[in-house]
Short mmCIF file of C-alpha atoms in Angstrom, two decimals:
data_model
loop_
_atom_site.label_atom_id
_atom_site.label_comp_id
_atom_site.label_asym_id
_atom_site.label_seq_id
_atom_site.Cartn_x
_atom_site.Cartn_y
_atom_site.Cartn_z
CA UNK A 1 0.00 0.00 0.00
CA UNK A 2 1.27 3.47 -0.79
CA UNK A 3 2.68 5.58 2.01
CA UNK A 4 0.65 8.76 2.50
CA UNK A 5 3.38 11.27 3.33
CA UNK A 6 3.35 15.00 3.59
CA UNK A 7 4.42 16.62 0.31
CA UNK A 8 7.84 18.31 0.39
CA UNK A 9 7.53 21.79 1.81
CA UNK A 10 4.18 21.20 3.52
CA UNK A 11 3.84 21.68 7.23
CA UNK A 12 2.53 19.14 9.66
CA UNK A 13 -0.46 19.81 11.90
CA UNK A 14 1.11 17.84 14.69
CA UNK A 15 -1.03 14.73 14.25
CA UNK A 16 0.82 13.37 11.20
CA UNK A 17 -1.68 14.79 8.71
CA UNK A 18 -0.59 17.13 5.95
CA UNK A 19 -1.40 20.77 6.59
CA UNK A 20 -2.97 21.22 3.16
CA UNK A 21 -3.96 17.62 2.50
CA UNK A 22 -1.32 17.04 -0.21
CA UNK A 23 0.02 13.49 -0.15
CA UNK A 24 2.85 11.59 -1.82
CA UNK A 25 1.77 8.36 -3.52
CA UNK A 26 4.91 6.21 -3.39
CA UNK A 27 5.61 6.47 -7.12
CA UNK A 28 9.12 6.14 -8.55
CA UNK A 29 10.61 9.62 -8.48
CA UNK A 30 13.19 11.01 -10.95
CA UNK A 31 12.36 8.35 -13.55
CA UNK A 32 11.78 10.76 -16.44
CA UNK A 33 13.56 13.92 -17.61
CA UNK A 34 12.44 16.77 -19.85
CA UNK A 35 12.87 14.85 -23.12
CA UNK A 36 11.19 11.72 -21.82
CA UNK A 37 8.29 13.72 -20.45
CA UNK A 38 7.81 15.57 -23.75
CA UNK A 39 7.96 12.27 -25.64
CA UNK A 40 5.19 10.87 -23.43
CA UNK A 41 3.06 13.93 -24.18
CA UNK A 42 3.55 13.62 -27.96
CA UNK A 43 3.02 9.87 -27.89
CA UNK A 44 -0.26 10.07 -26.01
CA UNK A 45 -1.66 12.46 -28.63
CA UNK A 46 -0.75 9.94 -31.40
CA UNK A 47 -0.05 12.54 -34.12
CA UNK A 48 0.12 10.14 -37.10
CA UNK A 49 -3.12 8.43 -36.13
CA UNK A 50 -4.83 11.79 -35.54
CA UNK A 51 -3.70 13.05 -38.93
CA UNK A 52 -4.84 10.03 -40.91
CA UNK A 53 -8.25 10.04 -39.25
CA UNK A 54 -8.99 13.78 -39.19
CA UNK A 55 -7.22 15.43 -42.14
CA UNK A 56 -10.06 14.42 -44.46
CA UNK A 57 -12.86 15.23 -42.02
CA UNK A 58 -11.42 18.68 -41.28
CA UNK A 59 -10.91 19.44 -44.96
CA UNK A 60 -14.51 18.37 -45.57
CA UNK A 61 -15.71 20.90 -42.99
CA UNK A 62 -13.52 23.93 -43.73
CA UNK A 63 -11.97 23.23 -47.14
CA UNK A 64 -8.54 24.77 -47.82
CA UNK A 65 -8.58 26.59 -44.45
CA UNK A 66 -7.72 23.30 -42.73
CA UNK A 67 -4.25 24.54 -41.64
CA UNK A 68 -5.87 27.67 -40.17
CA UNK A 69 -8.23 25.53 -38.10
CA UNK A 70 -5.24 23.53 -36.83
CA UNK A 71 -3.79 26.84 -35.60
CA UNK A 72 -7.14 27.87 -34.10
CA UNK A 73 -7.39 24.58 -32.20
CA UNK A 74 -3.85 25.05 -30.95
CA UNK A 75 -4.71 28.39 -29.29
CA UNK A 76 -7.04 27.15 -26.49
CA UNK A 77 -4.77 24.14 -25.91
CA UNK A 78 -1.75 26.44 -25.51
CA UNK A 79 -3.61 28.73 -23.11
CA UNK A 80 -4.74 25.75 -21.04
CA UNK A 81 -1.19 24.40 -21.09
CA UNK A 82 -0.08 27.61 -19.36
CA UNK A 83 -2.68 26.92 -16.66
CA UNK A 84 -1.35 23.38 -16.19
CA UNK A 85 2.20 24.70 -15.95
CA UNK A 86 1.35 27.26 -13.25
CA UNK A 87 -0.71 24.81 -11.22
CA UNK A 88 1.99 22.16 -11.47
CA UNK A 89 4.59 24.61 -10.15
CA UNK A 90 2.54 25.13 -7.01
CA UNK A 91 1.16 21.58 -6.65
CA UNK A 92 3.10 18.85 -8.51
CA UNK A 93 0.57 16.09 -7.90
CA UNK A 94 -0.22 13.16 -10.23
CA UNK A 95 -3.94 13.84 -9.74
CA UNK A 96 -3.48 17.02 -11.85
CA UNK A 97 -6.97 18.22 -12.90
CA UNK A 98 -8.69 16.36 -10.06
CA UNK A 99 -6.37 17.61 -7.34
CA UNK A 100 -6.14 21.17 -8.63
CA UNK A 101 -9.89 21.67 -9.07
CA UNK A 102 -10.50 20.28 -5.58
CA UNK A 103 -8.03 22.82 -4.20
CA UNK A 104 -9.72 25.63 -6.14
CA UNK A 105 -13.42 24.75 -6.16
CA UNK A 106 -13.91 22.03 -3.56
CA UNK A 107 -14.39 18.23 -3.56
CA UNK A 108 -17.56 17.89 -5.68
CA UNK A 109 -16.35 19.92 -8.66
CA UNK A 110 -12.92 18.31 -8.39
CA UNK A 111 -14.39 14.81 -8.28
CA UNK A 112 -16.43 15.42 -11.44
CA UNK A 113 -13.37 16.89 -13.17
CA UNK A 114 -11.43 13.73 -12.36
CA UNK A 115 -14.35 11.63 -13.58
CA UNK A 116 -14.37 13.48 -16.90
CA UNK A 117 -10.67 12.75 -17.38
CA UNK A 118 -11.02 9.07 -16.49
CA UNK A 119 -14.03 8.46 -18.76
CA UNK A 120 -12.46 10.34 -21.67
CA UNK A 121 -9.32 8.25 -21.32
CA UNK A 122 -11.19 4.93 -21.22
CA UNK A 123 -13.04 5.91 -24.41
CA UNK A 124 -9.77 6.87 -26.11
CA UNK A 125 -8.04 3.68 -24.98
CA UNK A 126 -10.79 1.53 -26.50
CA UNK A 127 -10.67 3.52 -29.74
CA UNK A 128 -6.88 3.33 -29.97
CA UNK A 129 -6.96 -0.41 -29.38
CA UNK A 130 -9.47 -0.81 -32.19
CA UNK A 131 -7.40 1.32 -34.58
CA UNK A 132 -4.17 -0.51 -33.70
CA UNK A 133 -5.94 -3.81 -34.36
CA UNK A 134 -7.21 -2.70 -37.76
CA UNK A 135 -3.80 -1.43 -38.83
CA UNK A 136 -2.11 -4.58 -37.55
CA UNK A 137 -4.10 -6.71 -39.97
CA UNK A 138 -3.90 -4.10 -42.73
CA UNK A 139 -0.12 -4.04 -42.41
CA UNK A 140 0.00 -7.85 -42.28
CA UNK A 141 -1.99 -7.92 -45.50
CA UNK A 142 0.39 -5.43 -47.15
CA UNK A 143 3.47 -7.39 -46.11
CA UNK A 144 2.09 -10.78 -47.16
CA UNK A 145 0.29 -9.43 -50.23
CA UNK A 146 -2.80 -11.31 -49.12
CA UNK A 147 -6.25 -9.77 -49.12
CA UNK A 148 -7.40 -12.70 -46.99
CA UNK A 149 -4.98 -11.76 -44.23
CA UNK A 150 -6.02 -8.10 -44.36
CA UNK A 151 -9.64 -9.23 -44.30
CA UNK A 152 -9.19 -10.93 -40.94
CA UNK A 153 -9.90 -7.56 -39.35
CA UNK A 154 -13.46 -7.94 -40.59
CA UNK A 155 -13.87 -11.16 -38.60
CA UNK A 156 -15.40 -9.91 -35.36
CA UNK A 157 -13.98 -12.74 -33.23
CA UNK A 158 -10.45 -12.28 -34.61
CA UNK A 159 -10.70 -8.50 -34.29
CA UNK A 160 -11.80 -8.63 -30.64
CA UNK A 161 -9.17 -11.27 -29.74
CA UNK A 162 -6.39 -9.19 -31.34
CA UNK A 163 -7.67 -6.03 -29.69
CA UNK A 164 -7.70 -7.63 -26.23
CA UNK A 165 -4.17 -8.93 -26.79
CA UNK A 166 -2.90 -5.45 -27.63
CA UNK A 167 -4.63 -4.00 -24.57
CA UNK A 168 -3.04 -6.69 -22.38
CA UNK A 169 0.45 -5.99 -23.77
CA UNK A 170 0.03 -2.24 -23.25
CA UNK A 171 -1.21 -2.82 -19.71
CA UNK A 172 1.80 -4.99 -18.85
CA UNK A 173 4.27 -2.40 -20.19
CA UNK A 174 2.58 0.41 -18.23
CA UNK A 175 2.45 -1.82 -15.15
CA UNK A 176 6.23 -2.28 -15.24
CA UNK A 177 6.90 1.41 -14.76
CA UNK A 178 8.01 4.65 -16.36
CA UNK A 179 11.44 3.34 -17.36
CA UNK A 180 9.94 0.66 -19.59
CA UNK A 181 7.42 3.17 -20.92
CA UNK A 182 10.07 5.77 -21.73
CA UNK A 183 12.41 3.43 -23.58
CA UNK A 184 9.72 2.11 -25.89
CA UNK A 185 8.28 5.56 -26.53
CA UNK A 186 11.57 7.05 -27.75
CA UNK A 187 11.60 4.53 -30.59
CA UNK A 188 7.92 4.78 -31.51
CA UNK A 189 7.74 8.58 -31.44
CA UNK A 190 10.99 8.93 -33.42
CA UNK A 191 9.57 6.54 -36.03
CA UNK A 192 6.35 8.55 -36.32
CA UNK A 193 8.07 11.90 -36.74
CA UNK A 194 10.64 10.51 -39.19
CA UNK A 195 7.99 8.95 -41.44
CA UNK A 196 5.92 12.15 -41.31
CA UNK A 197 8.99 14.14 -42.36
CA UNK A 198 9.56 11.81 -45.32
CA UNK A 199 5.89 12.07 -46.33
CA UNK A 200 5.95 15.88 -46.14
CA UNK A 201 9.16 16.13 -48.17
CA UNK A 202 7.88 13.79 -50.89
CA UNK A 203 4.48 15.51 -50.99
CA UNK A 204 6.13 18.91 -51.50
CA UNK A 205 8.29 17.42 -54.25
CA UNK A 206 5.42 15.79 -56.14
CA UNK A 207 2.88 18.61 -55.75
CA UNK A 208 1.82 19.91 -59.15
CA UNK A 209 2.98 16.76 -60.96
CA UNK A 210 0.98 15.11 -63.72
CA UNK A 211 0.17 12.18 -61.43
CA UNK A 212 -1.72 14.53 -59.10
CA UNK A 213 -4.30 16.48 -61.13
CA UNK A 214 -6.03 17.79 -57.98
CA UNK A 215 -2.86 19.49 -56.66
CA UNK A 216 -3.24 23.02 -55.30
CA UNK A 217 -0.78 25.89 -55.13
CA UNK A 218 0.00 27.14 -51.63
CA UNK A 219 -1.91 30.23 -50.55
CA UNK A 220 -1.52 32.30 -47.38
CA UNK A 221 -5.31 32.29 -47.14
CA UNK A 222 -4.98 28.69 -45.97
CA UNK A 223 -3.76 30.14 -42.66
CA UNK A 224 -6.65 32.59 -42.30
CA UNK A 225 -9.43 31.19 -40.06
CA UNK A 226 -11.72 34.10 -41.02
CA UNK A 227 -11.81 32.77 -44.59
CA UNK A 228 -13.88 29.74 -43.50
CA UNK A 229 -17.26 29.94 -45.25
CA UNK A 230 -19.50 29.70 -42.18
CA UNK A 231 -19.33 29.80 -38.41
CA UNK A 232 -20.96 26.36 -38.20
CA UNK A 233 -18.24 24.91 -40.42
CA UNK A 234 -15.56 26.64 -38.35
CA UNK A 235 -16.85 25.28 -35.03
CA UNK A 236 -17.14 21.77 -36.49
CA UNK A 237 -13.56 21.95 -37.73
CA UNK A 238 -12.40 23.46 -34.43
CA UNK A 239 -13.93 20.57 -32.50
CA UNK A 240 -11.96 18.11 -34.63
CA UNK A 241 -8.81 20.18 -34.19
CA UNK A 242 -9.13 20.26 -30.39
CA UNK A 243 -9.45 16.47 -30.37
CA UNK A 244 -6.19 16.27 -32.34
CA UNK A 245 -4.28 17.96 -29.51
CA UNK A 246 -5.85 16.00 -26.67
CA UNK A 247 -3.45 13.99 -24.52
CA UNK A 248 -0.50 16.38 -24.14
CA UNK A 249 -1.31 16.62 -20.42
CA UNK A 250 -0.14 13.01 -19.88
CA UNK A 251 3.33 14.37 -19.13
CA UNK A 252 1.79 16.36 -16.25
CA UNK A 253 0.21 13.26 -14.68
CA UNK A 254 3.70 11.74 -14.52
CA UNK A 255 4.96 14.77 -12.56
CA UNK A 256 5.69 12.85 -9.34
CA UNK A 257 7.93 10.53 -11.38
CA UNK A 258 9.71 13.35 -13.24
CA UNK A 259 13.01 15.02 -12.35
CA UNK A 260 12.23 18.57 -11.25
CA UNK A 261 8.56 17.74 -10.73
CA UNK A 262 7.49 21.36 -10.21
CA UNK A 263 8.96 22.69 -13.45
CA UNK A 264 9.91 19.94 -15.92
CA UNK A 265 6.39 18.60 -16.72
CA UNK A 266 5.07 22.08 -17.55
CA UNK A 267 7.99 22.75 -19.85
CA UNK A 268 7.58 19.32 -21.43
CA UNK A 269 3.91 20.05 -22.13
CA UNK A 270 4.83 23.23 -24.02
CA UNK A 271 7.55 21.39 -25.99
CA UNK A 272 5.04 18.68 -26.92
CA UNK A 273 2.52 21.29 -28.05
CA UNK A 274 5.07 22.99 -30.31
CA UNK A 275 6.09 19.66 -31.87
CA UNK A 276 2.44 18.78 -32.48
CA UNK A 277 1.39 22.04 -34.08
CA UNK A 278 4.49 22.02 -36.27
CA UNK A 279 3.79 18.45 -37.41
CA UNK A 280 0.13 19.16 -38.08
CA UNK A 281 0.77 22.34 -40.07
CA UNK A 282 3.55 20.83 -42.18
CA UNK A 283 1.59 17.66 -42.94
CA UNK A 284 -1.68 19.49 -43.59
CA UNK A 285 -0.12 21.98 -45.99
CA UNK A 286 1.91 19.30 -47.80
CA UNK A 287 -1.10 16.99 -48.19
CA UNK A 288 -3.28 19.83 -49.43
CA UNK A 289 -0.66 20.92 -51.95
CA UNK A 290 -0.23 17.45 -53.42
CA UNK A 291 -3.90 16.33 -53.62
CA UNK A 292 -6.03 19.36 -52.75
CA UNK A 293 -8.88 19.64 -50.26
CA UNK A 294 -11.69 18.68 -52.65
CA UNK A 295 -13.85 15.57 -52.72
CA UNK A 296 -12.72 14.20 -56.09
CA UNK A 297 -9.99 11.65 -56.76
CA UNK A 298 -7.35 11.69 -54.04
CA UNK A 299 -8.73 14.96 -52.62
CA UNK A 300 -8.61 15.01 -48.83
CA UNK A 301 -12.40 15.46 -48.49
CA UNK A 302 -13.29 12.47 -50.68
CA UNK A 303 -15.79 10.58 -48.47
CA UNK A 304 -14.42 7.24 -49.66
CA UNK A 305 -10.96 7.94 -48.22
CA UNK A 306 -11.39 10.79 -45.72
CA UNK A 307 -11.62 8.48 -42.72
CA UNK A 308 -8.14 7.12 -43.42
CA UNK A 309 -6.20 9.58 -45.56
CA UNK A 310 -2.79 7.94 -45.29
CA UNK A 311 -4.13 4.60 -46.52
CA UNK A 312 -5.09 6.38 -49.77
CA UNK A 313 -1.98 8.57 -50.09
CA UNK A 314 0.76 6.19 -48.94
CA UNK A 315 1.32 4.50 -52.30
CA UNK A 316 0.79 7.46 -54.64
CA UNK A 317 2.96 9.89 -52.63
CA UNK A 318 5.66 7.62 -51.17
CA UNK A 319 5.64 4.69 -53.59
CA UNK A 320 4.94 1.00 -52.81
CA UNK A 321 8.10 0.38 -50.78
CA UNK A 322 8.14 3.52 -48.62
CA UNK A 323 4.34 3.60 -48.50
CA UNK A 324 4.41 0.58 -46.20
CA UNK A 325 6.32 2.74 -43.71
CA UNK A 326 3.28 4.99 -43.42
CA UNK A 327 1.15 2.01 -42.42
CA UNK A 328 3.84 1.08 -39.88
CA UNK A 329 3.81 4.66 -38.55
CA UNK A 330 0.04 4.66 -38.05
CA UNK A 331 0.22 1.32 -36.25
CA UNK A 332 3.13 2.57 -34.13
CA UNK A 333 1.23 5.79 -33.38
CA UNK A 334 -1.89 3.99 -32.18
CA UNK A 335 0.08 1.36 -30.25
CA UNK A 336 2.33 3.95 -28.59
CA UNK A 337 -0.61 6.09 -27.58
CA UNK A 338 -2.48 3.03 -26.32
CA UNK A 339 0.40 2.33 -23.98
CA UNK A 340 1.04 5.88 -22.70
CA UNK A 341 -2.66 6.72 -22.32
CA UNK A 342 -2.68 4.36 -19.35
CA UNK A 343 -0.50 6.90 -17.53
CA UNK A 344 -3.13 9.63 -16.95
CA UNK A 345 -6.04 7.33 -16.11
CA UNK A 346 -4.05 5.13 -13.71
CA UNK A 347 -2.46 8.05 -11.90
CA UNK A 348 -5.69 10.03 -11.67
CA UNK A 349 -7.41 7.00 -10.13
CA UNK A 350 -4.41 6.54 -7.81
CA UNK A 351 -4.66 10.15 -6.63
CA UNK A 352 -8.43 10.00 -6.18
CA UNK A 353 -7.99 6.88 -4.08
CA UNK A 354 -5.08 8.31 -2.07
CA UNK A 355 -7.29 11.28 -1.17
CA UNK A 356 -10.17 8.92 -0.27
CA UNK A 357 -12.36 9.96 -3.21
CA UNK A 358 -12.31 6.35 -4.50
CA UNK A 359 -11.88 3.00 -2.68
CA UNK A 360 -8.56 2.73 -0.86
CA UNK A 361 -7.47 -0.39 -2.78
CA UNK A 362 -6.70 1.70 -5.87
CA UNK A 363 -4.03 3.59 -3.92
CA UNK A 364 -1.81 0.50 -3.91
CA UNK A 365 1.60 0.98 -5.54
CA UNK A 366 3.60 -2.01 -6.74
CA UNK A 367 6.55 -2.48 -4.33
CA UNK A 368 9.04 -3.27 -7.12
CA UNK A 369 7.89 -1.22 -10.10
CA UNK A 370 6.44 1.60 -7.98
CA UNK A 371 3.49 2.05 -10.31
CA UNK A 372 -0.25 2.22 -9.55
CA UNK A 373 -0.58 -1.50 -10.23
CA UNK A 374 -4.23 -2.10 -9.40
CA UNK A 375 -5.37 1.13 -11.06
CA UNK A 376 -3.44 0.24 -14.24
CA UNK A 377 -4.85 -3.29 -14.41
CA UNK A 378 -8.36 -2.03 -13.70
CA UNK A 379 -8.04 0.52 -16.52
CA UNK A 380 -6.91 -2.26 -18.87
CA UNK A 381 -9.79 -4.52 -17.90
CA UNK A 382 -12.32 -1.68 -18.17
CA UNK A 383 -11.00 -0.80 -21.63
CA UNK A 384 -11.22 -4.39 -22.84
CA UNK A 385 -14.72 -4.91 -21.47
CA UNK A 386 -15.96 -1.58 -22.82
CA UNK A 387 -14.64 -2.21 -26.33
CA UNK A 388 -15.88 -5.80 -26.45
CA UNK A 389 -19.38 -4.93 -25.27
CA UNK A 390 -19.71 -1.94 -27.58
CA UNK A 391 -18.45 -3.93 -30.57
CA UNK A 392 -20.85 -6.81 -29.92
CA UNK A 393 -23.85 -4.61 -29.15
CA UNK A 394 -23.57 -2.08 -31.96
CA UNK A 395 -20.76 -0.50 -33.92
CA UNK A 396 -22.97 2.61 -34.19
CA UNK A 397 -22.91 2.95 -30.39
CA UNK A 398 -19.12 2.65 -30.41
CA UNK A 399 -18.84 5.39 -33.05
CA UNK A 400 -21.20 7.67 -31.09
CA UNK A 401 -19.20 7.10 -27.91
CA UNK A 402 -16.10 8.36 -29.70
CA UNK A 403 -18.00 11.42 -30.92
CA UNK A 404 -19.03 12.12 -27.31
CA UNK A 405 -15.36 12.25 -26.35
CA UNK A 406 -15.05 15.93 -27.30
CA UNK A 407 -17.58 16.80 -24.60
CA UNK A 408 -15.44 15.17 -21.90
CA UNK A 409 -12.24 16.81 -23.16
CA UNK A 410 -13.67 20.33 -23.12
CA UNK A 411 -15.31 19.65 -19.75
CA UNK A 412 -12.22 18.83 -17.72
CA UNK A 413 -9.77 21.08 -19.60
CA UNK A 414 -12.04 24.11 -19.13
CA UNK A 415 -12.55 23.35 -15.43
CA UNK A 416 -8.78 23.07 -14.93
CA UNK A 417 -8.18 26.38 -16.71
CA UNK A 418 -10.76 28.17 -14.54
CA UNK A 419 -9.29 26.47 -11.44
CA UNK A 420 -5.92 28.07 -12.22
CA UNK A 421 -7.31 31.60 -12.31
CA UNK A 422 -9.38 31.08 -9.16
CA UNK A 423 -6.67 29.35 -7.16
CA UNK A 424 -4.14 32.10 -7.95
CA UNK A 425 -6.60 34.99 -7.67
CA UNK A 426 -4.60 36.55 -4.85
CA UNK A 427 -1.50 36.59 -7.09
CA UNK A 428 -2.98 38.33 -10.11
CA UNK A 429 -2.01 41.84 -8.98
CA UNK A 430 1.53 40.84 -8.05
CA UNK A 431 2.95 41.30 -11.55
CA UNK A 432 2.01 41.54 -15.18
CA UNK A 433 3.42 38.06 -15.70
CA UNK A 434 1.15 36.59 -13.02
CA UNK A 435 -1.87 38.41 -14.43
CA UNK A 436 -1.30 36.93 -17.90
CA UNK A 437 -0.14 33.38 -17.16
CA UNK A 438 -2.23 32.70 -14.05
CA UNK A 439 -5.30 34.73 -14.97
CA UNK A 440 -5.92 36.04 -18.48
CA UNK A 441 -4.53 33.15 -20.53
CA UNK A 442 -6.23 30.37 -18.51
CA UNK A 443 -9.58 32.21 -18.44
CA UNK A 444 -9.54 32.86 -22.19
CA UNK A 445 -8.58 29.24 -22.87
CA UNK A 446 -11.30 28.00 -20.52
CA UNK A 447 -13.93 30.24 -22.13
CA UNK A 448 -13.00 29.03 -25.62
CA UNK A 449 -13.31 25.40 -24.55
CA UNK A 450 -16.53 26.10 -22.65
CA UNK A 451 -17.97 27.65 -25.83
CA UNK A 452 -17.03 24.54 -27.81
CA UNK A 453 -18.59 22.41 -25.03
CA UNK A 454 -21.91 24.28 -25.27
CA UNK A 455 -21.91 24.27 -29.08
CA UNK A 456 -21.09 20.55 -29.18
CA UNK A 457 -23.83 19.84 -26.65
CA UNK A 458 -26.37 21.64 -28.84
CA UNK A 459 -25.19 19.87 -31.99
CA UNK A 460 -25.34 16.47 -30.28
CA UNK A 461 -29.08 16.85 -29.71
CA UNK A 462 -29.61 16.34 -33.45
CA UNK A 463 -29.84 12.62 -34.34
CA UNK A 464 -27.86 13.37 -37.51
CA UNK A 465 -24.79 14.03 -35.37
CA UNK A 466 -22.48 10.99 -35.29
CA UNK A 467 -23.85 7.69 -36.60
CA UNK A 468 -27.33 9.13 -37.16
CA UNK A 469 -29.01 6.96 -34.50
CA UNK A 470 -31.31 8.35 -31.82
CA UNK A 471 -33.05 7.55 -28.54
CA UNK A 472 -36.62 8.86 -28.28
CA UNK A 473 -35.82 11.41 -30.96
CA UNK A 474 -32.66 12.65 -29.23
CA UNK A 475 -29.25 12.06 -30.83
CA UNK A 476 -27.42 9.03 -29.45
CA UNK A 477 -24.23 11.07 -29.05
CA UNK A 478 -26.06 13.48 -26.73
CA UNK A 479 -27.52 10.60 -24.71
CA UNK A 480 -24.11 8.93 -24.37
CA UNK A 481 -22.17 12.12 -23.58
CA UNK A 482 -24.62 13.49 -21.03
CA UNK A 483 -25.32 9.99 -19.73
CA UNK A 484 -21.65 9.35 -18.95
CA UNK A 485 -21.40 12.65 -17.06
CA UNK A 486 -24.62 11.82 -15.21
CA UNK A 487 -23.19 8.41 -14.32
CA UNK A 488 -20.35 10.29 -12.65
CA UNK A 489 -22.88 12.08 -10.44
CA UNK A 490 -24.32 8.70 -9.42
CA UNK A 491 -20.90 7.24 -8.57
CA UNK A 492 -19.99 10.42 -6.69
CA UNK A 493 -23.18 10.12 -4.62
CA UNK A 494 -22.22 6.57 -3.67
CA UNK A 495 -18.70 7.67 -2.73
CA UNK A 496 -20.09 10.51 -0.60
CA UNK A 497 -21.60 7.88 1.68
CA UNK A 498 -18.46 5.72 1.68
CA UNK A 499 -15.93 8.56 2.08
CA UNK A 500 -17.70 11.46 3.81
CA UNK A 501 -14.42 13.01 5.03
CA UNK A 502 -13.23 13.78 1.49
CA UNK A 503 -16.51 15.39 0.51
CA UNK A 504 -16.52 17.47 3.70
CA UNK A 505 -13.17 18.89 2.58
CA UNK A 506 -11.26 17.31 5.46
CA UNK A 507 -8.79 15.25 3.37
CA UNK A 508 -7.76 17.52 0.51
CA UNK A 509 -8.43 21.01 1.74
CA UNK A 510 -9.58 23.88 -0.42
CA UNK A 511 -7.10 26.75 -0.29
CA UNK A 512 -5.86 29.91 -1.96
CA UNK A 513 -2.24 31.00 -1.55
CA UNK A 514 -1.68 34.56 -0.47
CA UNK A 515 1.26 34.65 -2.87
CA UNK A 516 2.97 31.79 -4.68
CA UNK A 517 6.68 32.41 -4.99
CA UNK A 518 8.21 32.34 -8.45
CA UNK A 519 10.96 29.87 -9.28
#
């Protein structure tokens, strides 16, 4: 069982309890440096997978302004990243959003923020496992030259068995600790970025060639978000863009295992964000130049290929031999993200349990690997069960669950951003720097995400949103998204009876620093 110690720098009340409720979890400290932390952040986002699955959809919504929407989606993520950095400086705790919102707004809001993060991560894990499975068989078919092998992905029993195997492998690697995670991620992330660089270079070279009749000349208007034809199209594209950046905060949840836990994770998050936006812009512009953003031929918005752009462009742009590398990169991207995405969910559950917001058994840390063993295994089992049930019940339900993910992302990111401004409210007059980074930037980022949350909620009411299915005339995506948040209220009510001390604010106390010293 983890040792519940006072955090460094905290004072003791005299009875062994932390003065502010902050607790160490027994995790392996100093396991990851700045580079390793940034790699974890990039890996969790899965840039190659995000690009192949959303380039076409975004182009279909906003046309040639796709790169501009990538920049627009980067803005709220960057502003929220500043909030995470400031909060992590003051409270380097692996509970991140959960812990920080409890400190700012109290136990109930904090508990729901943690719930939003956990549910969003379980949904993403199941989706990543499914994508990795599909690309595993697609790659096997390419290597063997057999359509029958590639077609095994369509066999539901084979697909589920392969998916569960990948989930089990990812769980074991995460269970064995940050050192194992870091070593594997260096290779997988380097592979992704290298293959993307080759694709971009070859796309620039071939743009305008006779083999690509839909090529388009670069225009600076591609970077102008105000050139999007309608506000509805812009918000739809922005929602997709925000999803593409989700996951960078994984490096913050590993803060208690990172060297320089108060500063390194925040810096790593910003490094990861810069790498992501650079990769997205370069790839988006190169792809648009070589095939255009239309819906004809190899155009990015062609509905026959928009769900998996790289599968259509790999051969034409990179050739048969190098094209296989793009399939490998997508598989590596999904597999790498599947493995690192266990980090935020397991450590959030660990923190919630350590602070008595969840059953105490989830606070157990493996004595050898010093990882949240039970929380990691539980996340793996929950992911496998969720994906299996959804696949057997209805693939439409699985698709709608993924669409509902954006609601969860905006929910807990926005709450964390607002928590930063409120927690540091006494600091905002101390300096111009504090006003911007602890107040203005987080609030603007939170408001932008809150606006997307409200707009997405309204759009979800329409049955046409997502798979097109409905429940009593209400869109299934709305029912699933709101239903999952409502389920959190039910679980929280149960935990209020089991752990009344946490919900009375006696375990993790709400506080506001008079002035937080700068590093």
